[in-house]
JSON list of C-alpha atoms in Angstrom, two decimals:
[
{"chain": "A", "resi": 24, "resn": "UNK", "atom": "CA", "xyz": [12.12, 18.02, 25.61]},
{"chain": "A", "resi": 25, "resn": "UNK", "atom": "CA", "xyz": [10.85, 15.47, 22.96]},
{"chain": "A", "resi": 26, "resn": "UNK", "atom": "CA", "xyz": [12.70, 14.01, 20.04]},
{"chain": "A", "resi": 27, "resn": "UNK", "atom": "CA", "xyz": [12.39, 15.26, 16.94]},
{"chain": "A", "resi": 28, "resn": "UNK", "atom": "CA", "xyz": [9.21, 14.13, 15.64]},
{"chain": "A", "resi": 29, "resn": "UNK", "atom": "CA", "xyz": [8.84, 16.22, 11.97]},
{"chain": "A", "resi": 30, "resn": "UNK", "atom": "CA", "xyz": [8.81, 13.14, 10.18]},
{"chain": "A", "resi": 31, "resn": "UNK", "atom": "CA", "xyz": [5.58, 11.99, 11.43]},
{"chain": "A", "resi": 32, "resn": "UNK", "atom": "CA", "xyz": [4.12, 15.37, 11.79]},
{"chain": "A", "resi": 33, "resn": "UNK", "atom": "CA", "xyz": [5.04, 16.07, 8.13]},
{"chain": "A", "resi": 34, "resn": "UNK", "atom": "CA", "xyz": [4.51, 12.52, 6.19]},
{"chain": "A", "resi": 35, "resn": "UNK", "atom": "CA", "xyz": [1.47, 12.61, 3.69]},
{"chain": "A", "resi": 36, "resn": "UNK", "atom": "CA", "xyz": [0.54, 10.59, 0.81]},
{"chain": "A", "resi": 37, "resn": "UNK", "atom": "CA", "xyz": [1.31, 11.97, -2.64]},
{"chain": "A", "resi": 38, "resn": "UNK", "atom": "CA", "xyz": [-1.08, 10.95, -5.29]},
{"chain": "A", "resi": 39, "resn": "UNK", "atom": "CA", "xyz": [-0.07, 7.96, -7.29]},
{"chain": "A", "resi": 40, "resn": "UNK", "atom": "CA", "xyz": [-0.64, 10.11, -10.37]},
{"chain": "A", "resi": 41, "resn": "UNK", "atom": "CA", "xyz": [1.93, 12.73, -9.13]},
{"chain": "A", "resi": 42, "resn": "UNK", "atom": "CA", "xyz": [4.34, 10.16, -8.61]},
{"chain": "A", "resi": 43, "resn": "UNK", "atom": "CA", "xyz": [7.16, 9.74, -11.73]},
{"chain": "A", "resi": 44, "resn": "UNK", "atom": "CA", "xyz": [10.45, 8.50, -12.21]},
{"chain": "A", "resi": 45, "resn": "UNK", "atom": "CA", "xyz": [12.92, 7.91, -10.40]},
{"chain": "A", "resi": 46, "resn": "UNK", "atom": "CA", "xyz": [11.84, 5.29, -8.13]},
{"chain": "A", "resi": 47, "resn": "UNK", "atom": "CA", "xyz": [14.47, 4.35, -5.14]},
{"chain": "A", "resi": 48, "resn": "UNK", "atom": "CA", "xyz": [16.98, 2.52, -6.78]},
{"chain": "A", "resi": 49, "resn": "UNK", "atom": "CA", "xyz": [17.92, -1.30, -5.80]},
{"chain": "A", "resi": 50, "resn": "UNK", "atom": "CA", "xyz": [20.47, -0.53, -2.95]},
{"chain": "A", "resi": 51, "resn": "UNK", "atom": "CA", "xyz": [17.74, 2.31, -1.76]},
{"chain": "A", "resi": 52, "resn": "UNK", "atom": "CA", "xyz": [14.65, -0.24, -2.02]},
{"chain": "A", "resi": 53, "resn": "UNK", "atom": "CA", "xyz": [16.34, -3.00, -0.39]},
{"chain": "A", "resi": 54, "resn": "UNK", "atom": "CA", "xyz": [17.29, -0.74, 2.68]},
{"chain": "A", "resi": 55, "resn": "UNK", "atom": "CA", "xyz": [13.84, 0.78, 2.63]},
{"chain": "A", "resi": 56, "resn": "UNK", "atom": "CA", "xyz": [11.91, -2.76, 2.57]},
{"chain": "A", "resi": 57, "resn": "UNK", "atom": "CA", "xyz": [14.40, -3.88, 5.22]},
{"chain": "A", "resi": 58, "resn": "UNK", "atom": "CA", "xyz": [13.54, -1.23, 7.36]},
{"chain": "A", "resi": 59, "resn": "UNK", "atom": "CA", "xyz": [9.72, -1.22, 6.75]},
{"chain": "A", "resi": 60, "resn": "UNK", "atom": "CA", "xyz": [9.58, -5.20, 7.38]},
{"chain": "A", "resi": 61, "resn": "UNK", "atom": "CA", "xyz": [10.71, -4.59, 11.25]},
{"chain": "A", "resi": 62, "resn": "UNK", "atom": "CA", "xyz": [6.83, -4.56, 12.58]},
{"chain": "A", "resi": 63, "resn": "UNK", "atom": "CA", "xyz": [5.53, -5.47, 15.78]},
{"chain": "A", "resi": 64, "resn": "UNK", "atom": "CA", "xyz": [4.69, -9.38, 15.07]},
{"chain": "A", "resi": 65, "resn": "UNK", "atom": "CA", "xyz": [3.00, -11.15, 17.95]},
{"chain": "A", "resi": 66, "resn": "UNK", "atom": "CA", "xyz": [4.07, -14.69, 17.88]},
{"chain": "A", "resi": 67, "resn": "UNK", "atom": "CA", "xyz": [6.85, -14.14, 15.13]},
{"chain": "A", "resi": 68, "resn": "UNK", "atom": "CA", "xyz": [4.92, -15.21, 12.24]},
{"chain": "A", "resi": 69, "resn": "UNK", "atom": "CA", "xyz": [5.84, -13.18, 9.59]},
{"chain": "A", "resi": 70, "resn": "UNK", "atom": "CA", "xyz": [2.23, -13.09, 8.37]},
{"chain": "A", "resi": 71, "resn": "UNK", "atom": "CA", "xyz": [3.28, -10.84, 5.55]},
{"chain": "A", "resi": 72, "resn": "UNK", "atom": "CA", "xyz": [5.10, -10.69, 2.02]},
{"chain": "A", "resi": 73, "resn": "UNK", "atom": "CA", "xyz": [5.74, -8.29, -0.57]},
{"chain": "A", "resi": 74, "resn": "UNK", "atom": "CA", "xyz": [5.22, -8.39, -4.38]},
{"chain": "A", "resi": 75, "resn": "UNK", "atom": "CA", "xyz": [7.10, -5.97, -6.74]},
{"chain": "A", "resi": 76, "resn": "UNK", "atom": "CA", "xyz": [5.58, -4.39, -9.92]},
{"chain": "A", "resi": 77, "resn": "UNK", "atom": "CA", "xyz": [7.78, -2.61, -11.65]},
{"chain": "A", "resi": 78, "resn": "UNK", "atom": "CA", "xyz": [8.17, -2.01, -15.65]},
{"chain": "A", "resi": 79, "resn": "UNK", "atom": "CA", "xyz": [6.52, -3.74, -18.46]},
{"chain": "A", "resi": 80, "resn": "UNK", "atom": "CA", "xyz": [5.08, -6.44, -15.70]},
{"chain": "A", "resi": 81, "resn": "UNK", "atom": "CA", "xyz": [3.43, -3.81, -13.73]},
{"chain": "A", "resi": 82, "resn": "UNK", "atom": "CA", "xyz": [1.71, -2.51, -16.91]},
{"chain": "A", "resi": 83, "resn": "UNK", "atom": "CA", "xyz": [0.76, -5.79, -17.98]},
{"chain": "A", "resi": 84, "resn": "UNK", "atom": "CA", "xyz": [-1.03, -6.45, -14.31]},
{"chain": "A", "resi": 85, "resn": "UNK", "atom": "CA", "xyz": [-2.76, -3.20, -14.56]},
{"chain": "A", "resi": 86, "resn": "UNK", "atom": "CA", "xyz": [-4.08, -4.29, -17.88]},
{"chain": "A", "resi": 87, "resn": "UNK", "atom": "CA", "xyz": [-5.38, -7.58, -16.83]},
{"chain": "A", "resi": 88, "resn": "UNK", "atom": "CA", "xyz": [-6.97, -5.62, -13.84]},
{"chain": "A", "resi": 89, "resn": "UNK", "atom": "CA", "xyz": [-8.70, -3.36, -16.80]},
{"chain": "A", "resi": 90, "resn": "UNK", "atom": "CA", "xyz": [-10.05, -6.41, -18.53]},
{"chain": "A", "resi": 91, "resn": "UNK", "atom": "CA", "xyz": [-11.22, -8.10, -15.28]},
{"chain": "A", "resi": 92, "resn": "UNK", "atom": "CA", "xyz": [-13.20, -4.35, -14.07]},
{"chain": "A", "resi": 93, "resn": "UNK", "atom": "CA", "xyz": [-14.50, -4.13, -17.78]},
{"chain": "A", "resi": 94, "resn": "UNK", "atom": "CA", "xyz": [-15.91, -7.67, -17.47]},
{"chain": "A", "resi": 95, "resn": "UNK", "atom": "CA", "xyz": [-17.20, -7.21, -13.78]},
{"chain": "A", "resi": 96, "resn": "UNK", "atom": "CA", "xyz": [-18.69, -4.32, -15.23]},
{"chain": "A", "resi": 97, "resn": "UNK", "atom": "CA", "xyz": [-19.61, -4.01, -18.42]},
{"chain": "A", "resi": 98, "resn": "UNK", "atom": "CA", "xyz": [-21.58, -0.42, -18.39]},
{"chain": "A", "resi": 99, "resn": "UNK", "atom": "CA", "xyz": [-18.44, 0.88, -16.59]},
{"chain": "A", "resi": 100, "resn": "UNK", "atom": "CA", "xyz": [-18.49, 4.95, -18.09]},
{"chain": "A", "resi": 101, "resn": "UNK", "atom": "CA", "xyz": [-15.65, 5.66, -20.48]},
{"chain": "A", "resi": 102, "resn": "UNK", "atom": "CA", "xyz": [-14.09, 7.70, -17.37]},
{"chain": "A", "resi": 103, "resn": "UNK", "atom": "CA", "xyz": [-14.10, 5.04, -15.02]},
{"chain": "A", "resi": 104, "resn": "UNK", "atom": "CA", "xyz": [-12.78, 2.68, -17.76]},
{"chain": "A", "resi": 105, "resn": "UNK", "atom": "CA", "xyz": [-9.85, 5.38, -18.46]},
{"chain": "A", "resi": 106, "resn": "UNK", "atom": "CA", "xyz": [-9.18, 5.26, -14.82]},
{"chain": "A", "resi": 107, "resn": "UNK", "atom": "CA", "xyz": [-8.60, 1.51, -14.40]},
{"chain": "A", "resi": 108, "resn": "UNK", "atom": "CA", "xyz": [-6.39, 1.44, -17.68]},
{"chain": "A", "resi": 109, "resn": "UNK", "atom": "CA", "xyz": [-4.03, 4.34, -16.13]},
{"chain": "A", "resi": 110, "resn": "UNK", "atom": "CA", "xyz": [-4.37, 2.96, -12.74]},
{"chain": "A", "resi": 111, "resn": "UNK", "atom": "CA", "xyz": [-0.73, 1.12, -12.59]},
{"chain": "A", "resi": 112, "resn": "UNK", "atom": "CA", "xyz": [0.80, 3.63, -15.10]},
{"chain": "A", "resi": 113, "resn": "UNK", "atom": "CA", "xyz": [1.86, 6.62, -13.31]},
{"chain": "A", "resi": 114, "resn": "UNK", "atom": "CA", "xyz": [4.25, 5.59, -10.10]},
{"chain": "A", "resi": 115, "resn": "UNK", "atom": "CA", "xyz": [7.31, 3.62, -11.56]},
{"chain": "A", "resi": 116, "resn": "UNK", "atom": "CA", "xyz": [7.25, 1.07, -8.50]},
{"chain": "A", "resi": 117, "resn": "UNK", "atom": "CA", "xyz": [4.14, -0.52, -7.10]},
{"chain": "A", "resi": 118, "resn": "UNK", "atom": "CA", "xyz": [4.64, -2.95, -3.95]},
{"chain": "A", "resi": 119, "resn": "UNK", "atom": "CA", "xyz": [1.46, -5.37, -3.22]},
{"chain": "A", "resi": 120, "resn": "UNK", "atom": "CA", "xyz": [1.63, -6.02, 0.52]},
{"chain": "A", "resi": 121, "resn": "UNK", "atom": "CA", "xyz": [0.42, -9.39, 1.19]},
{"chain": "A", "resi": 122, "resn": "UNK", "atom": "CA", "xyz": [-1.37, -10.42, 4.47]},
{"chain": "A", "resi": 123, "resn": "UNK", "atom": "CA", "xyz": [-0.52, -14.56, 4.82]},
{"chain": "A", "resi": 124, "resn": "UNK", "atom": "CA", "xyz": [-2.90, -15.42, 7.51]},
{"chain": "A", "resi": 125, "resn": "UNK", "atom": "CA", "xyz": [-2.02, -18.49, 9.53]},
{"chain": "A", "resi": 126, "resn": "UNK", "atom": "CA", "xyz": [-5.62, -19.84, 11.22]},
{"chain": "A", "resi": 127, "resn": "UNK", "atom": "CA", "xyz": [-4.56, -22.60, 13.35]},
{"chain": "A", "resi": 128, "resn": "UNK", "atom": "CA", "xyz": [-1.72, -19.99, 15.29]},
{"chain": "A", "resi": 129, "resn": "UNK", "atom": "CA", "xyz": [-2.85, -18.60, 18.33]},
{"chain": "A", "resi": 130, "resn": "UNK", "atom": "CA", "xyz": [-2.46, -14.98, 17.13]},
{"chain": "A", "resi": 131, "resn": "UNK", "atom": "CA", "xyz": [-5.72, -13.56, 16.32]},
{"chain": "A", "resi": 132, "resn": "UNK", "atom": "CA", "xyz": [-6.09, -12.66, 12.42]},
{"chain": "A", "resi": 133, "resn": "UNK", "atom": "CA", "xyz": [-6.97, -9.05, 13.34]},
{"chain": "A", "resi": 134, "resn": "UNK", "atom": "CA", "xyz": [-3.19, -8.86, 14.72]},
{"chain": "A", "resi": 135, "resn": "UNK", "atom": "CA", "xyz": [-1.63, -10.42, 11.53]},
{"chain": "A", "resi": 136, "resn": "UNK", "atom": "CA", "xyz": [-3.56, -8.31, 9.44]},
{"chain": "A", "resi": 137, "resn": "UNK", "atom": "CA", "xyz": [-2.54, -5.13, 11.67]},
{"chain": "A", "resi": 138, "resn": "UNK", "atom": "CA", "xyz": [0.92, -6.74, 11.46]},
{"chain": "A", "resi": 139, "resn": "UNK", "atom": "CA", "xyz": [0.85, -6.56, 7.46]},
{"chain": "A", "resi": 140, "resn": "UNK", "atom": "CA", "xyz": [-0.58, -3.12, 7.59]},
{"chain": "A", "resi": 141, "resn": "UNK", "atom": "CA", "xyz": [2.49, -1.60, 9.80]},
{"chain": "A", "resi": 142, "resn": "UNK", "atom": "CA", "xyz": [4.85, -2.91, 6.88]},
{"chain": "A", "resi": 143, "resn": "UNK", "atom": "CA", "xyz": [2.73, -0.62, 4.56]},
{"chain": "A", "resi": 144, "resn": "UNK", "atom": "CA", "xyz": [2.86, 2.11, 6.43]},
{"chain": "A", "resi": 145, "resn": "UNK", "atom": "CA", "xyz": [6.13, 1.74, 7.24]},
{"chain": "A", "resi": 146, "resn": "UNK", "atom": "CA", "xyz": [7.29, 1.84, 3.65]},
{"chain": "A", "resi": 147, "resn": "UNK", "atom": "CA", "xyz": [5.14, 5.29, 3.35]},
{"chain": "A", "resi": 148, "resn": "UNK", "atom": "CA", "xyz": [7.25, 6.53, 6.24]},
{"chain": "A", "resi": 149, "resn": "UNK", "atom": "CA", "xyz": [10.64, 5.52, 5.13]},
{"chain": "A", "resi": 150, "resn": "UNK", "atom": "CA", "xyz": [9.89, 6.53, 1.33]},
{"chain": "A", "resi": 151, "resn": "UNK", "atom": "CA", "xyz": [8.84, 9.92, 2.39]},
{"chain": "A", "resi": 152, "resn": "UNK", "atom": "CA", "xyz": [11.90, 10.07, 5.15]},
{"chain": "A", "resi": 153, "resn": "UNK", "atom": "CA", "xyz": [14.08, 9.18, 1.93]},
{"chain": "A", "resi": 154, "resn": "UNK", "atom": "CA", "xyz": [12.54, 11.79, 0.00]},
{"chain": "A", "resi": 155, "resn": "UNK", "atom": "CA", "xyz": [10.18, 9.89, -2.01]},
{"chain": "A", "resi": 156, "resn": "UNK", "atom": "CA", "xyz": [6.45, 9.99, -2.55]},
{"chain": "A", "resi": 157, "resn": "UNK", "atom": "CA", "xyz": [3.94, 7.03, -1.83]},
{"chain": "A", "resi": 158, "resn": "UNK", "atom": "CA", "xyz": [0.65, 6.54, -1.64]},
{"chain": "A", "resi": 159, "resn": "UNK", "atom": "CA", "xyz": [-1.25, 3.08, -0.04]},
{"chain": "A", "resi": 160, "resn": "UNK", "atom": "CA", "xyz": [-4.31, 2.29, -1.93]},
{"chain": "A", "resi": 161, "resn": "UNK", "atom": "CA", "xyz": [-6.33, -0.56, -2.05]},
{"chain": "A", "resi": 162, "resn": "UNK", "atom": "CA", "xyz": [-9.77, -0.43, -4.42]},
{"chain": "A", "resi": 163, "resn": "UNK", "atom": "CA", "xyz": [-11.55, -3.06, -5.77]},
{"chain": "A", "resi": 164, "resn": "UNK", "atom": "CA", "xyz": [-8.65, -5.12, -7.05]},
{"chain": "A", "resi": 165, "resn": "UNK", "atom": "CA", "xyz": [-7.29, -5.36, -3.08]},
{"chain": "A", "resi": 166, "resn": "UNK", "atom": "CA", "xyz": [-10.31, -7.61, -2.32]},
{"chain": "A", "resi": 167, "resn": "UNK", "atom": "CA", "xyz": [-11.17, -9.51, -5.80]},
{"chain": "A", "resi": 168, "resn": "UNK", "atom": "CA", "xyz": [-10.07, -13.22, -5.84]},
{"chain": "A", "resi": 169, "resn": "UNK", "atom": "CA", "xyz": [-9.42, -13.02, -9.38]},
{"chain": "A", "resi": 170, "resn": "UNK", "atom": "CA", "xyz": [-6.87, -10.66, -8.71]},
{"chain": "A", "resi": 171, "resn": "UNK", "atom": "CA", "xyz": [-5.60, -12.56, -5.88]},
{"chain": "A", "resi": 172, "resn": "UNK", "atom": "CA", "xyz": [-4.89, -15.16, -8.58]},
{"chain": "A", "resi": 173, "resn": "UNK", "atom": "CA", "xyz": [-3.06, -13.23, -10.72]},
{"chain": "A", "resi": 174, "resn": "UNK", "atom": "CA", "xyz": [-0.72, -12.42, -8.19]},
{"chain": "A", "resi": 175, "resn": "UNK", "atom": "CA", "xyz": [-0.39, -15.85, -7.31]},
{"chain": "A", "resi": 176, "resn": "UNK", "atom": "CA", "xyz": [-2.04, -15.88, -3.62]},
{"chain": "A", "resi": 177, "resn": "UNK", "atom": "CA", "xyz": [-3.38, -18.86, -2.13]},
{"chain": "A", "resi": 178, "resn": "UNK", "atom": "CA", "xyz": [-6.68, -19.22, 0.02]},
{"chain": "A", "resi": 179, "resn": "UNK", "atom": "CA", "xyz": [-4.95, -17.39, 3.10]},
{"chain": "A", "resi": 180, "resn": "UNK", "atom": "CA", "xyz": [-3.44, -14.58, 1.54]},
{"chain": "A", "resi": 181, "resn": "UNK", "atom": "CA", "xyz": [-4.71, -11.32, 0.88]},
{"chain": "A", "resi": 182, "resn": "UNK", "atom": "CA", "xyz": [-4.16, -8.00, -0.74]},
{"chain": "A", "resi": 183, "resn": "UNK", "atom": "CA", "xyz": [-3.71, -5.42, 2.21]},
{"chain": "A", "resi": 184, "resn": "UNK", "atom": "CA", "xyz": [-2.66, -2.88, -0.62]},
{"chain": "A", "resi": 185, "resn": "UNK", "atom": "CA", "xyz": [-0.96, -1.62, -3.12]},
{"chain": "A", "resi": 186, "resn": "UNK", "atom": "CA", "xyz": [2.08, 1.02, -2.14]},
{"chain": "A", "resi": 187, "resn": "UNK", "atom": "CA", "xyz": [2.67, 3.13, -5.20]},
{"chain": "A", "resi": 188, "resn": "UNK", "atom": "CA", "xyz": [6.41, 5.03, -4.92]},
{"chain": "A", "resi": 189, "resn": "UNK", "atom": "CA", "xyz": [8.15, 7.19, -6.85]},
{"chain": "A", "resi": 190, "resn": "UNK", "atom": "CA", "xyz": [9.16, 10.88, -7.01]},
{"chain": "A", "resi": 191, "resn": "UNK", "atom": "CA", "xyz": [6.54, 13.42, -6.37]},
{"chain": "A", "resi": 192, "resn": "UNK", "atom": "CA", "xyz": [5.88, 15.64, -9.56]},
{"chain": "A", "resi": 193, "resn": "UNK", "atom": "CA", "xyz": [4.44, 18.70, -7.76]},
{"chain": "A", "resi": 194, "resn": "UNK", "atom": "CA", "xyz": [4.19, 19.82, -3.85]},
{"chain": "A", "resi": 195, "resn": "UNK", "atom": "CA", "xyz": [1.54, 18.26, -2.06]},
{"chain": "A", "resi": 196, "resn": "UNK", "atom": "CA", "xyz": [-0.31, 20.41, -0.03]},
{"chain": "A", "resi": 197, "resn": "UNK", "atom": "CA", "xyz": [-1.18, 18.88, 3.59]},
{"chain": "A", "resi": 198, "resn": "UNK", "atom": "CA", "xyz": [-4.70, 17.70, 4.11]},
{"chain": "A", "resi": 199, "resn": "UNK", "atom": "CA", "xyz": [-6.71, 18.87, 6.97]},
{"chain": "A", "resi": 200, "resn": "UNK", "atom": "CA", "xyz": [-6.26, 16.40, 9.97]},
{"chain": "A", "resi": 201, "resn": "UNK", "atom": "CA", "xyz": [-8.52, 15.62, 12.95]},
{"chain": "A", "resi": 202, "resn": "UNK", "atom": "CA", "xyz": [-7.71, 17.74, 16.32]},
{"chain": "A", "resi": 203, "resn": "UNK", "atom": "CA", "xyz": [-6.07, 15.40, 19.03]},
{"chain": "A", "resi": 204, "resn": "UNK", "atom": "CA", "xyz": [-9.33, 16.47, 21.43]},
{"chain": "A", "resi": 205, "resn": "UNK", "atom": "CA", "xyz": [-11.47, 15.00, 18.91]},
{"chain": "A", "resi": 206, "resn": "UNK", "atom": "CA", "xyz": [-9.97, 11.55, 19.00]},
{"chain": "A", "resi": 207, "resn": "UNK", "atom": "CA", "xyz": [-8.96, 11.06, 22.50]},
{"chain": "A", "resi": 208, "resn": "UNK", "atom": "CA", "xyz": [-10.85, 10.09, 25.77]},
{"chain": "A", "resi": 209, "resn": "UNK", "atom": "CA", "xyz": [-9.60, 9.31, 29.45]},
{"chain": "A", "resi": 210, "resn": "UNK", "atom": "CA", "xyz": [-10.80, 5.85, 30.65]},
{"chain": "A", "resi": 211, "resn": "UNK", "atom": "CA", "xyz": [-11.67, 5.90, 34.45]},
{"chain": "A", "resi": 212, "resn": "UNK", "atom": "CA", "xyz": [-13.55, 3.04, 36.23]}
]
């Protein structure tokens, strides 16, 4: 009989707009993040790091991003402008997951990126296991070098995602998932 896989079968993202207080407390967050960084890591490079955005710092970060968005697109609609201004105001905690690419390594960049991506996913899984909600978001800010500068990233570092964490404020229905038969095949020579 297979082990219980209910965590994987039931995990879902909670929209960041539906995440409120409380975030995990300090001890819980430390335990969550210590578990999250236990990922496959070819070459033991540790090609990732985490940046915590919380409280007034999180709000200031969001305001800076809104300013950049407006400057980059002066014709931004009122609705999109409001979305930019509010993006970091909902979830009480955001963890920016950063990949630190080591170009001189024999480990291909894709494996380093996947390693960092696994950290982000482990945060999602861990948050769900602990009764919290989480959503992994990217958006334009994850790919913008000016935003990278605000975060203090070096040229070899990039945002993998912003993981928003908090307590779900609503019951989130599961979304449609692909049927296994639609995504699996068997290779034969």
